[in-house]
Each structure stands twice: as structure tokens, then as C-alpha cells.
XYZ file of C-alpha atoms in Angstrom:
299
model
C 41.059 -16.733 -11.409
C 43.685 -19.361 -10.748
C 47.224 -18.116 -11.286
C 48.721 -21.626 -11.241
C 47.676 -24.909 -12.774
C 46.620 -27.993 -10.873
C 49.319 -30.670 -10.638
C 49.089 -33.307 -13.308
C 49.634 -36.251 -10.925
C 48.846 -36.761 -7.219
C 51.108 -39.793 -6.840
C 53.723 -37.704 -5.030
C 51.156 -36.756 -2.340
C 49.953 -40.299 -1.694
C 50.710 -41.733 1.818
C 49.326 -45.227 2.275
C 50.362 -45.481 5.941
C 48.555 -42.238 6.860
C 45.458 -43.351 4.969
C 45.388 -46.703 6.831
C 45.789 -44.905 10.175
C 42.810 -42.596 9.585
C 40.753 -45.470 8.283
C 41.172 -47.125 11.691
C 40.337 -43.841 13.502
C 37.120 -43.429 11.475
C 36.052 -46.985 12.328
C 36.502 -46.307 16.073
C 34.559 -43.053 15.669
C 31.665 -44.994 14.094
C 31.343 -47.054 17.276
C 31.451 -43.886 19.459
C 28.789 -42.014 17.463
C 26.562 -45.125 17.483
C 26.733 -45.266 21.271
C 25.951 -41.509 21.475
C 22.832 -41.941 19.336
C 21.540 -44.664 21.643
C 21.975 -42.387 24.695
C 20.371 -39.438 22.869
C 17.371 -41.600 21.931
C 17.029 -42.556 25.590
C 17.178 -38.806 26.452
C 20.154 -39.286 28.743
C 22.072 -36.586 26.840
C 21.206 -33.819 24.438
C 24.280 -32.636 22.596
C 27.334 -34.837 22.059
C 29.339 -32.296 24.134
C 27.398 -33.452 27.203
C 29.020 -36.910 26.934
C 32.357 -38.331 27.995
C 32.742 -41.764 26.284
C 34.963 -44.527 27.640
C 36.396 -46.592 24.738
C 37.490 -50.157 25.375
C 39.962 -51.424 22.757
C 41.081 -55.049 22.947
C 43.060 -54.981 19.676
C 46.638 -53.849 20.351
C 47.124 -52.510 16.811
C 44.063 -50.226 17.127
C 45.119 -49.168 20.611
C 48.569 -48.116 19.344
C 46.942 -46.114 16.518
C 44.785 -44.112 18.993
C 47.697 -43.419 21.339
C 48.532 -39.912 20.001
C 45.000 -38.970 18.805
C 42.615 -36.659 20.710
C 39.531 -38.808 20.322
C 37.331 -36.135 22.027
C 38.046 -33.694 19.172
C 37.434 -36.385 16.547
C 34.133 -37.520 18.176
C 33.021 -33.949 19.150
C 32.640 -34.754 22.819
C 33.788 -32.939 25.963
C 36.171 -35.730 26.936
C 37.144 -39.261 25.830
C 39.296 -41.962 27.379
C 40.776 -45.024 25.670
C 41.655 -48.175 27.615
C 42.697 -51.750 26.747
C 40.793 -53.303 29.642
C 38.007 -55.782 29.110
C 34.726 -54.127 28.182
C 31.561 -54.752 30.210
C 28.829 -56.833 28.699
C 26.381 -53.924 28.253
C 28.895 -51.802 26.261
C 27.911 -50.706 22.765
C 29.518 -52.671 19.930
C 29.403 -52.907 16.133
C 29.943 -56.134 14.244
C 31.803 -54.276 11.469
C 34.430 -53.014 13.962
C 35.556 -55.943 16.150
C 37.657 -55.346 19.271
C 36.044 -51.938 20.121
C 33.319 -51.264 22.733
C 32.011 -47.954 24.118
C 30.317 -46.928 27.367
C 28.874 -43.374 27.388
C 29.098 -41.347 30.585
C 27.933 -37.782 31.247
C 30.612 -35.076 31.245
C 31.508 -33.560 34.628
C 32.507 -29.934 35.120
C 31.527 -26.440 33.948
C 30.635 -25.399 30.410
C 33.396 -23.406 28.682
C 32.246 -20.072 27.211
C 34.463 -20.491 24.155
C 34.401 -24.185 23.199
C 31.128 -25.172 24.987
C 32.841 -28.216 26.397
C 31.970 -29.350 29.885
C 35.295 -29.646 31.725
C 36.400 -29.673 35.368
C 39.295 -27.288 34.533
C 37.074 -24.304 33.636
C 37.925 -21.352 35.939
C 41.518 -22.341 36.706
C 42.890 -19.348 34.752
C 42.463 -16.102 36.761
C 42.638 -13.836 33.662
C 39.863 -15.773 31.847
C 37.796 -17.484 34.553
C 34.907 -18.510 32.224
C 37.000 -20.667 29.848
C 39.254 -23.687 30.115
C 43.075 -23.285 30.326
C 43.419 -24.419 26.712
C 40.998 -21.720 25.491
C 42.605 -19.098 27.770
C 45.942 -19.716 26.073
C 44.284 -19.338 22.638
C 42.770 -15.989 23.705
C 46.194 -14.738 24.831
C 47.749 -15.628 21.503
C 44.957 -13.875 19.625
C 45.318 -10.782 21.822
C 49.076 -10.655 21.152
C 48.504 -10.745 17.401
C 45.919 -7.911 17.317
C 45.714 -5.833 20.531
C 43.320 -3.235 19.032
C 40.667 -5.796 18.142
C 40.895 -7.487 21.554
C 40.162 -4.257 23.470
C 36.513 -3.309 23.833
C 35.453 -0.629 21.390
C 32.690 0.837 23.574
C 33.547 4.417 24.672
C 33.124 5.586 28.238
C 29.709 7.080 28.843
C 29.614 10.850 29.304
C 28.751 12.147 32.754
C 25.113 12.942 33.232
C 24.374 16.538 34.239
C 21.444 17.025 36.581
C 19.566 20.255 35.924
C 16.906 21.539 38.285
C 13.744 22.269 36.364
C 11.895 25.403 37.497
C 8.268 25.635 36.523
C 7.572 28.975 34.839
C 4.596 30.984 36.012
C 1.830 31.236 33.443
C 1.550 34.676 31.822
C -1.669 36.691 31.506
C -4.060 35.376 28.921
C -4.963 37.857 26.205
C -8.469 37.648 24.789
C -8.605 38.613 21.120
C -11.934 39.175 19.423
C -12.267 36.963 16.430
C -13.289 38.784 13.260
C -15.231 36.597 10.886
C -14.681 37.604 7.294
C -17.714 37.716 5.063
C -17.667 35.009 2.434
C -16.983 36.153 -1.082
C -19.795 35.386 -3.490
C -18.887 34.798 -7.091
C -20.801 36.349 -9.985
C -22.278 32.998 -10.927
C -23.593 32.396 -7.366
C -25.020 35.935 -7.255
C -26.894 35.402 -10.494
C -28.253 32.063 -9.324
C -29.520 33.456 -6.002
C -31.336 36.438 -7.583
C -35.032 35.832 -8.490
C -35.892 35.485 -12.167
C -37.528 38.658 -13.471
C -40.020 38.211 -16.311
C -39.382 40.513 -19.249
C -42.306 42.875 -19.946
C -43.236 42.921 -23.667
C -43.259 46.235 -25.527
C -46.683 47.843 -26.212
C -45.825 48.829 -29.769
C -48.170 47.482 -32.378
C -46.483 44.841 -34.477
C -46.529 45.251 -38.219
C -49.012 43.210 -40.179
C -46.335 41.613 -42.313
C -44.675 39.994 -39.321
C -45.088 36.263 -39.283
C -45.799 34.075 -36.304
C -42.219 32.678 -36.267
C -40.645 36.124 -35.891
C -42.946 36.986 -32.969
C -42.054 33.732 -31.244
C -38.334 34.470 -31.716
C -38.650 37.976 -30.268
C -40.657 36.675 -27.318
C -37.998 34.027 -26.684
C -35.205 36.630 -26.904
C -36.970 39.068 -24.585
C -37.418 36.355 -21.939
C -33.641 35.941 -21.669
C -32.047 37.987 -18.914
C -29.122 40.206 -20.064
C -25.733 39.332 -18.680
C -26.600 35.710 -17.956
C -25.552 34.264 -21.315
C -23.506 31.063 -20.939
C -24.256 30.748 -17.230
C -25.659 27.482 -15.994
C -29.225 27.890 -14.625
C -31.057 25.463 -12.475
C -33.797 23.409 -14.179
C -36.495 25.024 -12.038
C -35.457 28.524 -13.082
C -35.441 27.513 -16.751
C -38.985 26.187 -16.452
C -40.156 29.410 -14.763
C -38.586 31.501 -17.536
C -40.257 29.348 -20.209
C -43.712 29.707 -18.598
C -43.290 33.511 -18.374
C -42.256 33.611 -22.038
C -45.294 31.547 -23.048
C -47.653 33.869 -21.133
C -46.074 36.924 -22.729
C -46.428 35.365 -26.195
C -50.101 34.534 -25.478
C -50.902 38.103 -24.361
C -49.121 39.415 -27.465
C -51.213 37.148 -29.713
C -54.473 38.275 -28.087
C -53.523 41.941 -28.431
C -52.618 41.354 -32.060
C -56.010 39.736 -32.734
C -57.944 42.585 -31.087
C -55.943 45.220 -32.968
C -56.464 43.395 -36.251
C -60.222 43.177 -35.641
C -60.434 46.889 -34.781
C -58.465 47.781 -37.879
C -60.709 45.583 -40.040
C -63.838 47.239 -38.613
C -62.482 50.708 -39.298
C -61.589 49.783 -42.844
C -65.066 48.287 -43.399
C -66.756 51.456 -42.098
C -64.691 53.668 -44.346
C -65.423 51.485 -47.334
C -69.151 51.533 -46.570
C -69.188 55.310 -46.460
C -67.281 55.749 -49.649
C -68.801 53.029 -51.867
C -72.570 52.914 -52.517
C -74.401 49.602 -52.391
C -74.424 47.706 -55.675
C -77.675 47.624 -57.551
C -78.989 44.153 -57.999
C -81.981 42.978 -59.949
C -84.174 42.944 -56.852
C -83.429 46.541 -55.817
C -84.244 47.914 -59.261
C -87.677 46.250 -59.258
C -88.466 47.755 -55.841
C -87.452 51.220 -56.925
C -89.669 50.976 -60.036
C -92.694 50.021 -57.893
C -92.075 52.987 -55.603
C -91.900 55.340 -58.538
C -95.260 54.072 -59.890
C -96.927 54.595 -56.504
C -95.634 58.140 -56.322
C -97.028 58.882 -59.806
C -100.473 57.515 -58.906
C -100.655 59.650 -55.758
C -99.676 62.685 -57.745
C -102.623 62.187 -60.127
């Protein structure tokens, strides 16, 4: 946040003479940058720091204004020179800025590592041989202000110790017999792998009062294997168990029929022995005829 307020009026800071001076400097700079663009389009230079413009000023008032100005810093070039001589005919000019002409020349010298300017004075300072004297002085001032930051922060590398590597002799190889553990079989797997045993029906004679539904239920219960309730059986095993149960039920039904027939025959024989044959009208007539024949023979 701002701790102070902005001034209410800027009239106290106004300097008309300074404003007119920099208006003239900006106009001269327009001519210089226009000449640089022409040379860059012709691929004579790349960056503006590769140029060293020569500015011809015929107007004495403009020349006096540029007397104490570093035009190279204002135009962002490596060097710049102002002269009041007559400009050549091929110099670059602008109609908006009369009395100013520019000829662009390539900068001569070595590129400074700090400012990137191409100057012939680079390397004159023994302490900083890769920069110009102006930049060397700036580096000294910065070093005096903060010596710790100017010194390199990289520590000295530790000495490298050389160790002779001795190859160890290989020890005797021990052969261990591998014991393979038998796989554990769960109860469910054991039941599934065992063959399905068909339940043998009992030979006891079923009671007569038993209905067909009860016999079917008992046959279905006997076909189930004990201990396998709730276990999941394969479809093939279920079918085999069903067929065995059906066969057992069929054999039971046949045995029941034969036993019933035998019992009926026995009952019929007993009844025939006990009960005499009923006398019908036909039998009585036959007996009467026999009696008459016997009487005639007797006479």
C-alpha cells in the first residue's frame, strides 16, 4: 500500500527546456534507427550493436544539443559519432527531421562479455580482459560493495583416492537338493476328484400304504452322498447321480410290483381254500341231473 499521497499538481516538476532538448534527441534517434533498419533489411548487420553510425548534423542548434549526449547509448549501438560536416549524397535522411543524415558503418573491435558492444578497447584491462575498460570499472565497484557475492561460491573439489581393486577368488559352490513340497488339496477339491458312488437301495419291502411320491423322495435322498451338502458339483457329476437315482427308483418299482403280485396270489389261494364256490342256478341244475342218474342206476 502507498504510505504517501500523490502530489496534487505537477507544475513544480515541469521543465520546458529539458523537454525541448529531449524532443530534439528523439528526432535524431528516429533518423538513426531508420538507417539501421535499411542496413538490417539488406543483411549487412544483424543486431544494432553490430553498427557504428556516423551522424551528419548541419543544423548548429541540433549539433549543440547532441554535444554532451552519448548517442550510442540512446541508439543502442556499439559506437556513434556526430559531425557537422556535409553529408554524402547516399546518406539516409528523413523529411520530418531536416538537417540530419546518417551513414551506417560496421563496428570494429571485440565483443564485450558484459555489454555485448563491439569495441576496440576490449582487453585493455588486465584484471578483466574480456570486457571493456568502462565495464571493468563497473565490476570493481560492484565487487567493493559486496565482496562475498563477487567471489565464486564453488568449493574446492575433494582429492580423489585411488584404491586398488583385488578380485576375490570364487568360493566352493554348494549343491543343495531341492525339496518339492506336496501341494495341499482342499476338502472341496478332494470331493470333486473322487468318483461318484451310486447309493445301493435297501432290500426291505416297502409298506403298501406308501405312495409313489414318498418312494421318489427316498430314492432322491439316498442318491445324495453324505458330507457333500452345499458343495458345488460339476454338471457331469450331477447328471451321473441323477441317472443312478432313476435306475434305482426303476428297480424299486419293479420289485414292488413283483412283491405285490406274489402277495395277491397268496391271498387269492388262501381265499379259495377257505371259501367254497358260490352256487349259481346252473350248478344246481347239474347236481340235480347227477342225482337222478345215480337213482336210476341204483334201481
